[in-house]
Tab-separated table of C-alpha atoms in Angstrom:
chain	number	residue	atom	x	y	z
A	980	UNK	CA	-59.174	-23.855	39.102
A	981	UNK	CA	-57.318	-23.414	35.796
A	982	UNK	CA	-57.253	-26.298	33.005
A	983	UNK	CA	-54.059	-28.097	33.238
A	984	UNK	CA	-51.716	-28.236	29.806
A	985	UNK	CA	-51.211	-31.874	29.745
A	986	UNK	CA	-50.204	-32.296	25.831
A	987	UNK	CA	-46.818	-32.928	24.874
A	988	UNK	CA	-47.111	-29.947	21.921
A	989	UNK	CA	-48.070	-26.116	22.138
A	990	UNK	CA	-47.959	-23.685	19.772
A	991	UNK	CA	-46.167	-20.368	20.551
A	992	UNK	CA	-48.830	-17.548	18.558
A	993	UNK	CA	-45.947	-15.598	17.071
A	994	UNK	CA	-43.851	-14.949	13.879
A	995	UNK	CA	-41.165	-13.580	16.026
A	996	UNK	CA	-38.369	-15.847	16.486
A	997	UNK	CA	-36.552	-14.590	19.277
A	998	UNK	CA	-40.090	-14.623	21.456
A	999	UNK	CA	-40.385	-18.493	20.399
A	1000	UNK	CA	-36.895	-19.263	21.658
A	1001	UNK	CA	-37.402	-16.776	24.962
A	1002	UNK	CA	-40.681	-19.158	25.452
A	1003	UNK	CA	-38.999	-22.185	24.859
A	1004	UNK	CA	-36.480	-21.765	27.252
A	1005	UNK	CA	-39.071	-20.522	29.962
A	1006	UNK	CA	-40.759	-23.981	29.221
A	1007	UNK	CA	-38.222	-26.462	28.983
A	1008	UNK	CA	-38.706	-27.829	32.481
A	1009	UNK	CA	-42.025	-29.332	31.523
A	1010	UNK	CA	-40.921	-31.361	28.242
A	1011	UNK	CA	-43.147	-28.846	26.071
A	1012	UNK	CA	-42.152	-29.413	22.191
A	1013	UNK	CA	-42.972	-25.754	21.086
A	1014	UNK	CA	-43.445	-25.313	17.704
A	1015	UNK	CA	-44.559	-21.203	16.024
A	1016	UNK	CA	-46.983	-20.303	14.399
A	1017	UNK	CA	-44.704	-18.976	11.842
A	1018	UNK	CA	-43.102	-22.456	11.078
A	1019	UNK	CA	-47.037	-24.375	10.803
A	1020	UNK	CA	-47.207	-21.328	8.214
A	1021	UNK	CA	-50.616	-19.852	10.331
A	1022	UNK	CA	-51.396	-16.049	9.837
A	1023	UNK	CA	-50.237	-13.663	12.472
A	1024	UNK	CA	-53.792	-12.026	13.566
A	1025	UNK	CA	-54.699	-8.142	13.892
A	1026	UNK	CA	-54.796	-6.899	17.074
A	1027	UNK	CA	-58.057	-5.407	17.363
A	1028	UNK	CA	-58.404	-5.749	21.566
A	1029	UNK	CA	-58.963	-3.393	23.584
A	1030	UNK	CA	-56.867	-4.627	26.199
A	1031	UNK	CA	-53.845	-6.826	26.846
A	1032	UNK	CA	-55.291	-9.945	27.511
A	1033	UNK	CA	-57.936	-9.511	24.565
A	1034	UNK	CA	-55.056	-9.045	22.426
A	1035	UNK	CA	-53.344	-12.246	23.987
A	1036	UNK	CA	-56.284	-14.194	24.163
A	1037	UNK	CA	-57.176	-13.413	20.172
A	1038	UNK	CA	-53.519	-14.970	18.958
A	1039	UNK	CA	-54.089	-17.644	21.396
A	1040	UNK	CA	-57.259	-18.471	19.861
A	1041	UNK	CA	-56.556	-18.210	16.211
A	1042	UNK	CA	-53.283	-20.255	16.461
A	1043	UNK	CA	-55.149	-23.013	18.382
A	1044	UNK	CA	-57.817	-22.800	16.030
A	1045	UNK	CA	-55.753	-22.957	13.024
A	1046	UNK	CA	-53.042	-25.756	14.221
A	1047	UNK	CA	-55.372	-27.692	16.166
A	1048	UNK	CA	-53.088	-27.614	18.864
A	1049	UNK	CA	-53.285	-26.059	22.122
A	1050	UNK	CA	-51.379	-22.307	21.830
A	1051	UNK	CA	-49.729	-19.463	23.410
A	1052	UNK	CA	-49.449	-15.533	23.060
A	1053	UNK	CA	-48.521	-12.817	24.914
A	1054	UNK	CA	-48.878	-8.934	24.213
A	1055	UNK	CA	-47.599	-6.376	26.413
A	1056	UNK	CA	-46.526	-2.321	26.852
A	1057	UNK	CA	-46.269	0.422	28.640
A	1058	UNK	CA	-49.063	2.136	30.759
A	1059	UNK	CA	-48.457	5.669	32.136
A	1060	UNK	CA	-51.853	6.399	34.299
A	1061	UNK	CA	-51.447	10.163	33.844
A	1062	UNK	CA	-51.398	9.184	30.557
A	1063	UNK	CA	-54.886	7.804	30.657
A	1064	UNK	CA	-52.954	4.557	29.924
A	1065	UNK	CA	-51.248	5.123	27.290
A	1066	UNK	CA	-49.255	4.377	25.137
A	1067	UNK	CA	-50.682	1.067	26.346
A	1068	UNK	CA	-51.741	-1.740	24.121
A	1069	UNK	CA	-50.161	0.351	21.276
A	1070	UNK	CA	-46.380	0.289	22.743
A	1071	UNK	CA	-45.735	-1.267	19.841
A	1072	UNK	CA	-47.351	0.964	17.245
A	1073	UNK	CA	-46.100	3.743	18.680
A	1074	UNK	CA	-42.376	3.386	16.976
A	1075	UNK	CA	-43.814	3.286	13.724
A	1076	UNK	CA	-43.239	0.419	11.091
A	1077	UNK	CA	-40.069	1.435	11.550
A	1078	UNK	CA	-39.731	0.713	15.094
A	1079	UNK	CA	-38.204	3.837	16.185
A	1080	UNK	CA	-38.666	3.457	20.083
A	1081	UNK	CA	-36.329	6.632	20.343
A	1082	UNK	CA	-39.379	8.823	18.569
A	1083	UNK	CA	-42.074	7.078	20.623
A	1084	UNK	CA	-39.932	7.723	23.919
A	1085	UNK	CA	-39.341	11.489	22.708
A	1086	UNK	CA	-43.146	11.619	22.570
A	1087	UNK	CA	-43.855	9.859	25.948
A	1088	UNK	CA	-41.705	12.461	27.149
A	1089	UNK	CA	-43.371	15.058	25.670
A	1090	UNK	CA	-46.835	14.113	26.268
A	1091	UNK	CA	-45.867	13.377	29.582
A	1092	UNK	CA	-44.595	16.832	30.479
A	1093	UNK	CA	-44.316	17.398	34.417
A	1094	UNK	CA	-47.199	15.111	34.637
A	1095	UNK	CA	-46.774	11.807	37.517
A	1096	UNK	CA	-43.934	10.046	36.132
A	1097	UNK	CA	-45.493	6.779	37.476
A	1098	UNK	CA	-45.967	3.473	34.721
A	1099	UNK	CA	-45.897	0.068	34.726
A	1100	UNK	CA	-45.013	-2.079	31.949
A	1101	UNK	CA	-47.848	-4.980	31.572
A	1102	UNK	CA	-47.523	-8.298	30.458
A	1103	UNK	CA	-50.474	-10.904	29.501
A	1104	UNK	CA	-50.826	-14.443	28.087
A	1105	UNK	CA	-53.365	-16.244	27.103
A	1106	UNK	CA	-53.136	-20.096	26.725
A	1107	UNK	CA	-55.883	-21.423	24.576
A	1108	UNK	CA	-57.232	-24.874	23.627
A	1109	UNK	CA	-58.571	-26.053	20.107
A	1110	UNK	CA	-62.258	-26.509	22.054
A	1111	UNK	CA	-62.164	-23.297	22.740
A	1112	UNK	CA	-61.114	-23.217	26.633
A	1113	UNK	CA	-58.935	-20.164	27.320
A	1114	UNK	CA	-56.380	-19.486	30.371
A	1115	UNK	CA	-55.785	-15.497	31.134
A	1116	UNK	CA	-53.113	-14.259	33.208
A	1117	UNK	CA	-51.913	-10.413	33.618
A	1118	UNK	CA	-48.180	-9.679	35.445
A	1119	UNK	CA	-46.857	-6.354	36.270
A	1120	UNK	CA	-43.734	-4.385	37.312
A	1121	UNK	CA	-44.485	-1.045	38.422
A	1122	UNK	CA	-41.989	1.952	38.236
A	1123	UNK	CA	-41.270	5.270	36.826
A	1124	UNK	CA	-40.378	6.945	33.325
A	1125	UNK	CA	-37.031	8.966	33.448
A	1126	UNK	CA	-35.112	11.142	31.119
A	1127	UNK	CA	-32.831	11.228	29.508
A	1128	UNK	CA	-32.923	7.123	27.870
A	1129	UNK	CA	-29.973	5.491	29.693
A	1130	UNK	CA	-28.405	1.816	28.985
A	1131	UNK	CA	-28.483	-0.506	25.824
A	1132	UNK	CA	-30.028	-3.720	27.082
A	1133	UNK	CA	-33.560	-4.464	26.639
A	1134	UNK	CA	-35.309	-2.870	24.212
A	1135	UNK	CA	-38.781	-1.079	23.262
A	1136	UNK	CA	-39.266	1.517	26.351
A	1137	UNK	CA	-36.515	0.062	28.710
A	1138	UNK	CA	-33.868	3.041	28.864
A	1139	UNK	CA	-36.732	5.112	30.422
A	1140	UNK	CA	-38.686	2.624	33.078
A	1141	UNK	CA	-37.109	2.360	36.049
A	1142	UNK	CA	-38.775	-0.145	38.355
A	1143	UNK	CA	-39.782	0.425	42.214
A	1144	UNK	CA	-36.304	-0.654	44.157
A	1145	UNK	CA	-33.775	0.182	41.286
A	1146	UNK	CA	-32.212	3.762	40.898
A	1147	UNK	CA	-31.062	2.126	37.207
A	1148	UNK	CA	-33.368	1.693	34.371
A	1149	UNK	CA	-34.724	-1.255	32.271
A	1150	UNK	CA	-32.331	-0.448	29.482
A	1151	UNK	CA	-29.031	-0.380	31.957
A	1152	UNK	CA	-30.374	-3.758	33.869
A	1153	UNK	CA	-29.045	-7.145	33.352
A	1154	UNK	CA	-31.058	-9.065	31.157
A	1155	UNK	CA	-30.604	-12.288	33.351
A	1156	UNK	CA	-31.635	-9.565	36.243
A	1157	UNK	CA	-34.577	-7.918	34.181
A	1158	UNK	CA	-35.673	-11.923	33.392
A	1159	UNK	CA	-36.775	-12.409	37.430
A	1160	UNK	CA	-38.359	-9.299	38.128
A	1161	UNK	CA	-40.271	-8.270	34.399
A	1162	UNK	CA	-44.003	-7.905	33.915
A	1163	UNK	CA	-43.162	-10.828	31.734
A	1164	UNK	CA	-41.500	-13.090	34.243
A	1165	UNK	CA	-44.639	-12.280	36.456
A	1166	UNK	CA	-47.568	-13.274	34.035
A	1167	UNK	CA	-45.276	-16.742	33.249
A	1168	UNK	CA	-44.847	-17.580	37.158
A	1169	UNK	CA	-48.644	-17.069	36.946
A	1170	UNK	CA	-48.895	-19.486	33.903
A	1171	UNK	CA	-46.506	-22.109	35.008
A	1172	UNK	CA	-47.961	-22.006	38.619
A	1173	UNK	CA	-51.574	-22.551	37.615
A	1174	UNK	CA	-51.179	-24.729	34.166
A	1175	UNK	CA	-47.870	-26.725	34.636
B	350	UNK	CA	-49.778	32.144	30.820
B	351	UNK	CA	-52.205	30.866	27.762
B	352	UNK	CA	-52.629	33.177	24.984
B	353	UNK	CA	-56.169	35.060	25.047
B	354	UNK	CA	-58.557	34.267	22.700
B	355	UNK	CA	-58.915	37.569	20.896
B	356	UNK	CA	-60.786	37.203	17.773
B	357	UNK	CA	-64.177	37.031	16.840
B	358	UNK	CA	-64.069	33.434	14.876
B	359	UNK	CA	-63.855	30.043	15.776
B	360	UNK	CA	-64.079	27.336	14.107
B	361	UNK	CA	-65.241	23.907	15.910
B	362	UNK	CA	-62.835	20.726	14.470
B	363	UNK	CA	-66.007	18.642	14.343
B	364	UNK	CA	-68.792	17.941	11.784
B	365	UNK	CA	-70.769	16.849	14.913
B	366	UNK	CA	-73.738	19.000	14.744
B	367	UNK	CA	-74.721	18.217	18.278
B	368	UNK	CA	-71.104	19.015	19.633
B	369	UNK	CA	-71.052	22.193	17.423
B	370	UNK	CA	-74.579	23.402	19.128
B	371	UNK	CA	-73.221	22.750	22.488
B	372	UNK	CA	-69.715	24.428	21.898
B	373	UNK	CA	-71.553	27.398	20.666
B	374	UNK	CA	-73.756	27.701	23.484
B	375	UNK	CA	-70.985	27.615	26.400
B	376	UNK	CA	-68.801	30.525	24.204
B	377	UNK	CA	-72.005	32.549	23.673
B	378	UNK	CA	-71.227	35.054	26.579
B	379	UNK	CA	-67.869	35.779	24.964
B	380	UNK	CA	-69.528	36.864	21.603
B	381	UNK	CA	-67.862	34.253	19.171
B	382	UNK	CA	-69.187	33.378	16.137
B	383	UNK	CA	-69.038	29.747	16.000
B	384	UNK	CA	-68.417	27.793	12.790
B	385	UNK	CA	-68.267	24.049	12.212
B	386	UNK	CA	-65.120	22.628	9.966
B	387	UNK	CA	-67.591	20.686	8.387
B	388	UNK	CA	-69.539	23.635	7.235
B	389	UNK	CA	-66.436	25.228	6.043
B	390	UNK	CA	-66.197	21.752	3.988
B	391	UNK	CA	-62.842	20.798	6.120
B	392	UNK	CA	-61.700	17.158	5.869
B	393	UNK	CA	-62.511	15.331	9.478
B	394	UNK	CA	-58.646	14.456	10.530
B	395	UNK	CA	-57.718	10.491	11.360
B	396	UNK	CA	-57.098	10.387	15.050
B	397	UNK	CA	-53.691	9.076	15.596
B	398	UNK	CA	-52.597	10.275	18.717
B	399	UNK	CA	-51.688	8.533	21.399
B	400	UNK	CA	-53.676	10.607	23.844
B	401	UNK	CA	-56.586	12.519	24.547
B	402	UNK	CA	-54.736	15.699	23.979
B	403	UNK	CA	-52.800	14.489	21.289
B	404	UNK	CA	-55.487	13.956	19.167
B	405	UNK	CA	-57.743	17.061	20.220
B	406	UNK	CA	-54.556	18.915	19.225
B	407	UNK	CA	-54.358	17.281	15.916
B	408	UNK	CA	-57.715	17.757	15.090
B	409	UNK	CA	-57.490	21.769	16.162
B	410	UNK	CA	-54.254	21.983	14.177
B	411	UNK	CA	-55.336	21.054	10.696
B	412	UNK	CA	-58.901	23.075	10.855
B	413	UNK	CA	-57.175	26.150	11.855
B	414	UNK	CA	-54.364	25.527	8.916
B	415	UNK	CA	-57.403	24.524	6.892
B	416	UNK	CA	-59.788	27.924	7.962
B	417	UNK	CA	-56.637	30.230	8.450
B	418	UNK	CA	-58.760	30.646	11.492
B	419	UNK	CA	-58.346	29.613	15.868
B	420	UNK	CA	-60.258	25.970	16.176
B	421	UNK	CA	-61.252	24.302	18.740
B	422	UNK	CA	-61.179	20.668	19.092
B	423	UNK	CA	-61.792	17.923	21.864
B	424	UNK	CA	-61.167	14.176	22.446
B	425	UNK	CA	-63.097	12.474	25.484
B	426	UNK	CA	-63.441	9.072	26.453
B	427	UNK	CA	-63.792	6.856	29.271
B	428	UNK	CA	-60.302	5.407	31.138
B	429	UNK	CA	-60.469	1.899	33.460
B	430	UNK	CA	-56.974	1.703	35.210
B	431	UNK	CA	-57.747	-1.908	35.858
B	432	UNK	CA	-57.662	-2.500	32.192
B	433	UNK	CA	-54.578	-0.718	31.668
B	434	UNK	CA	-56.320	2.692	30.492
B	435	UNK	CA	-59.365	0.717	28.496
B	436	UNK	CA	-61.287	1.815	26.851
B	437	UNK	CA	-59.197	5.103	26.333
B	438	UNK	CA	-58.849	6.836	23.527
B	439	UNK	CA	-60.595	4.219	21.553
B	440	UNK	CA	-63.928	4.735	23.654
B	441	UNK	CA	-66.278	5.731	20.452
B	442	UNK	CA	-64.101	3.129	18.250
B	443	UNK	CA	-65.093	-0.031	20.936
B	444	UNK	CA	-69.079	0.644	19.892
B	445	UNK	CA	-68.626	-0.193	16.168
B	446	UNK	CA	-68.852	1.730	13.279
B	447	UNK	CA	-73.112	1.362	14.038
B	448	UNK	CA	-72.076	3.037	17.711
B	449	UNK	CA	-73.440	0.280	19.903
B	450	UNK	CA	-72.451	1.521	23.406
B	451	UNK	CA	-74.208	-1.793	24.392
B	452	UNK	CA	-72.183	-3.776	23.206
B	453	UNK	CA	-68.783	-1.767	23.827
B	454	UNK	CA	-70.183	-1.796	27.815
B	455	UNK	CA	-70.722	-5.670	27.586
B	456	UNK	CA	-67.367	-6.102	26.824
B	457	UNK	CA	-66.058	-3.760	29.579
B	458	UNK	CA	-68.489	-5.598	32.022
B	459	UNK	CA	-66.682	-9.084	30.884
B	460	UNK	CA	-62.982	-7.692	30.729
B	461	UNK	CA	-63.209	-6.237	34.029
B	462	UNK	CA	-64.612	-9.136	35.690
B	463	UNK	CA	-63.842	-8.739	39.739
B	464	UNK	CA	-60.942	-6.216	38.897
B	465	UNK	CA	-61.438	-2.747	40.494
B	466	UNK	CA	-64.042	-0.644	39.031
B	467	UNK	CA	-62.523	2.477	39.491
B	468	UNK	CA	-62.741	4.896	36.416
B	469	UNK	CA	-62.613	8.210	34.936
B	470	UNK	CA	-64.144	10.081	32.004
B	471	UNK	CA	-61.148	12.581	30.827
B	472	UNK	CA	-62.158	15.193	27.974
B	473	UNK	CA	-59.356	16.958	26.374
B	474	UNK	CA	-59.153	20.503	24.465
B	475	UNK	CA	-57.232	21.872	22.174
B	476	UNK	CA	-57.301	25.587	20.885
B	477	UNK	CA	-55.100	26.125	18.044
B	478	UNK	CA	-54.208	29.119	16.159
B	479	UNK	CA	-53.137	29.812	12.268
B	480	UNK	CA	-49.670	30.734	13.177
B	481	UNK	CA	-48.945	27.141	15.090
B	482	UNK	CA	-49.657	28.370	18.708
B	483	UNK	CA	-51.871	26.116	20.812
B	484	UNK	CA	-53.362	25.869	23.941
B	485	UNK	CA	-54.249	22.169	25.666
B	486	UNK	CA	-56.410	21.705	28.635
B	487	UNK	CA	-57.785	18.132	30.417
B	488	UNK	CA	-60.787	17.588	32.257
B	489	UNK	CA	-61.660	14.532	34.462
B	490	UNK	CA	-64.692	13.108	36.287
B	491	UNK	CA	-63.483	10.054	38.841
B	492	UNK	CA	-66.446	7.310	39.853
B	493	UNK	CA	-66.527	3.620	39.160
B	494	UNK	CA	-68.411	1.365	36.977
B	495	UNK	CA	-71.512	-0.778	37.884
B	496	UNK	CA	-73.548	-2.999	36.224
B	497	UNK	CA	-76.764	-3.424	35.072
B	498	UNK	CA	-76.768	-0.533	32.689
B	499	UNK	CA	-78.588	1.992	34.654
B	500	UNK	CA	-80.238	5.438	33.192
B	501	UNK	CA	-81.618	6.760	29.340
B	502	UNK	CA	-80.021	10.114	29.409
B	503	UNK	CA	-76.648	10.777	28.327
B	504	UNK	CA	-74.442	8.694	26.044
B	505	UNK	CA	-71.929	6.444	25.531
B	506	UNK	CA	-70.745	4.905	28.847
B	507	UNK	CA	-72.880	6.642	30.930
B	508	UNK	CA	-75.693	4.205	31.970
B	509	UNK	CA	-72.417	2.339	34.019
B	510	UNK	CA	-70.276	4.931	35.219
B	511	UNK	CA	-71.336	6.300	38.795
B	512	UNK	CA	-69.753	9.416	39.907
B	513	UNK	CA	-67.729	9.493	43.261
B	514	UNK	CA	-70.424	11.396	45.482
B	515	UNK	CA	-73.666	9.835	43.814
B	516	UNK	CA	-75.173	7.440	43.846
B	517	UNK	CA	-77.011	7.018	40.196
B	518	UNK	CA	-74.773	6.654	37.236
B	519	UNK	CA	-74.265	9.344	34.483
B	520	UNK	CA	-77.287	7.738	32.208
B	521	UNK	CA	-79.670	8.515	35.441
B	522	UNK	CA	-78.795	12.236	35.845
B	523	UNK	CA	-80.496	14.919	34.861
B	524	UNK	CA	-78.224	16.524	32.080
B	525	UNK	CA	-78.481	19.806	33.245
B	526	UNK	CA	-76.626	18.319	36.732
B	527	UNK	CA	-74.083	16.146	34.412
B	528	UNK	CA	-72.952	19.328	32.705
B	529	UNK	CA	-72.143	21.045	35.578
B	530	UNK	CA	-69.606	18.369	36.584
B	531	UNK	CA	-68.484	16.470	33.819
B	532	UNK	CA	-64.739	15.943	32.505
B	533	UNK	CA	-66.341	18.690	29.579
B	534	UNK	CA	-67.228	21.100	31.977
B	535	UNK	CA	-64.192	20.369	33.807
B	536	UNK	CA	-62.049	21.401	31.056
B	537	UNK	CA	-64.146	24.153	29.431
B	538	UNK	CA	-63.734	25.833	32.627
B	539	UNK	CA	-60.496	25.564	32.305
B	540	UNK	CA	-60.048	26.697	28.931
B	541	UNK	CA	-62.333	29.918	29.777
B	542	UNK	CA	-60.187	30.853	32.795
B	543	UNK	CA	-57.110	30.607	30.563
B	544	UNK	CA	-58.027	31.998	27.220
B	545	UNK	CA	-61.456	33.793	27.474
């Protein structure tokens, strides 16, 4: 049985402002006054994980450590199995400082070769409490990678996913659309469902 | 069609003595003489790929620019689809700069919880040649993980990985037995057929 979030303030365990808002909104029913870690002027931590929810659970931590305030963080990707997973819980890294997603898609593609074109894009969260008591929860949309990179919306490794059901990708999809059925969507039904 | 190996040189991308030894003895029946980049005083290259082969090709790359000779390099480590391709490519980096497999298995044991243990070792080659040519090949071993720890021999992840059609794990097999079907062997044989 998870804990239930019963405080009136949670920290959202990111510097990035347009998660924060995306969060917000997700949590308005439930008269949550989010607040970043950015704005209470905490460190963003180094991901040093070795999977998804590590890396969610470590932000959670730190922020609820450091704000003594219960916290949030997510961290997600892209896992292609016949890429032994990768580029996994290093999606990110992957475009460089410069986030160039177009050179880390060139080099999925590459790397992928005629290999199964299967992936999933993986989302966790972790919520954590200052006494150290940590919610996990992993969602998932499954698909397939496709060439060449088609649409505009999204971003990161949309224009090539493709989820199960769809003949269009991430990148051509609705946003609003993309919101119900993302790996994201799926880990915060599993949040709201268990904590709120 | 891979390029034969035609020379009489190769140089191993490691300054692994161990790995050198055993390198040398599966080439001996093709009558190459076998030399280690670190005895040629070659720099060991950061691995930065993103996969297995990636980074065995990396590594082969700059030891044959750096030897103006063919190199051979591999990448290995152990992949938990469960955990979205954990430990990966970052098998050796999960046991700490003082290599404590314990530790690094503990941690798989406690991220995997009830998920499904099903796993596979994957080794990766790379044969690369002065003029930019290379040739990749990828071995796997499929089995599933299982706790306690079972077994002395081996390395790494081996006292908890099982292989499908045994029932002892990797760490309780006679070595002799493991090298006949490991993800190594798997993908030596491949790179023989191919290029030897």
């Amino acid at each position: 049985m998870a804990r239930k979030f019963t405080e009136n303030k949670l920290v959202i365990a990111s510097h990035n402002p347009g998660k924060v808002r995306e969060i917000s909104a997700l949590l308005a029913p439930f008269e949550v006054e989010v607040i970043s870690a950015g704005a209470l002027g905490l460190p963003e931590p180094e991901e040093t994980g070795m999977t998804f929810l590590e890396n969610a659970e470590m932000k959670a931590r730190a922020s609820a450590a450091g704000a003594n305030l219960p916290a949030l963080a997510d961290d997600s990707g892209l896992v292609a199995p016949a890429l032994n997973g990768a580029p996994g819980i290093y999606s990110a890294r992957w475009a460089g400082p410069d986030k160039n997603f177009d050179r880390a898609m060139d080099r999925v593609k590459k790397e992928l070769g005629a290999g199964d074109p299967a992936a999933h894009f993986t989302a966790a969260l972790a919520l954590a409490w200052p006494d150290g008591h940590v919610e996990r929860f992993e969602g998932k949309v499954h698909g397939r990678l496709a060439w060449p990179k088609r649409g505009d919306q999204g971003f990161g490794y949309d224009p090539i996913f493709i989820p199960d059901g769809y003949d269009i990708t991430f990148g051509e999809m609705d946003p609003g659309h993309k919101h119900t059925i993302s790996h994201r969507a799926n880990a915060f039904k599993q949040l709201i469902n268990a904590c709120f």
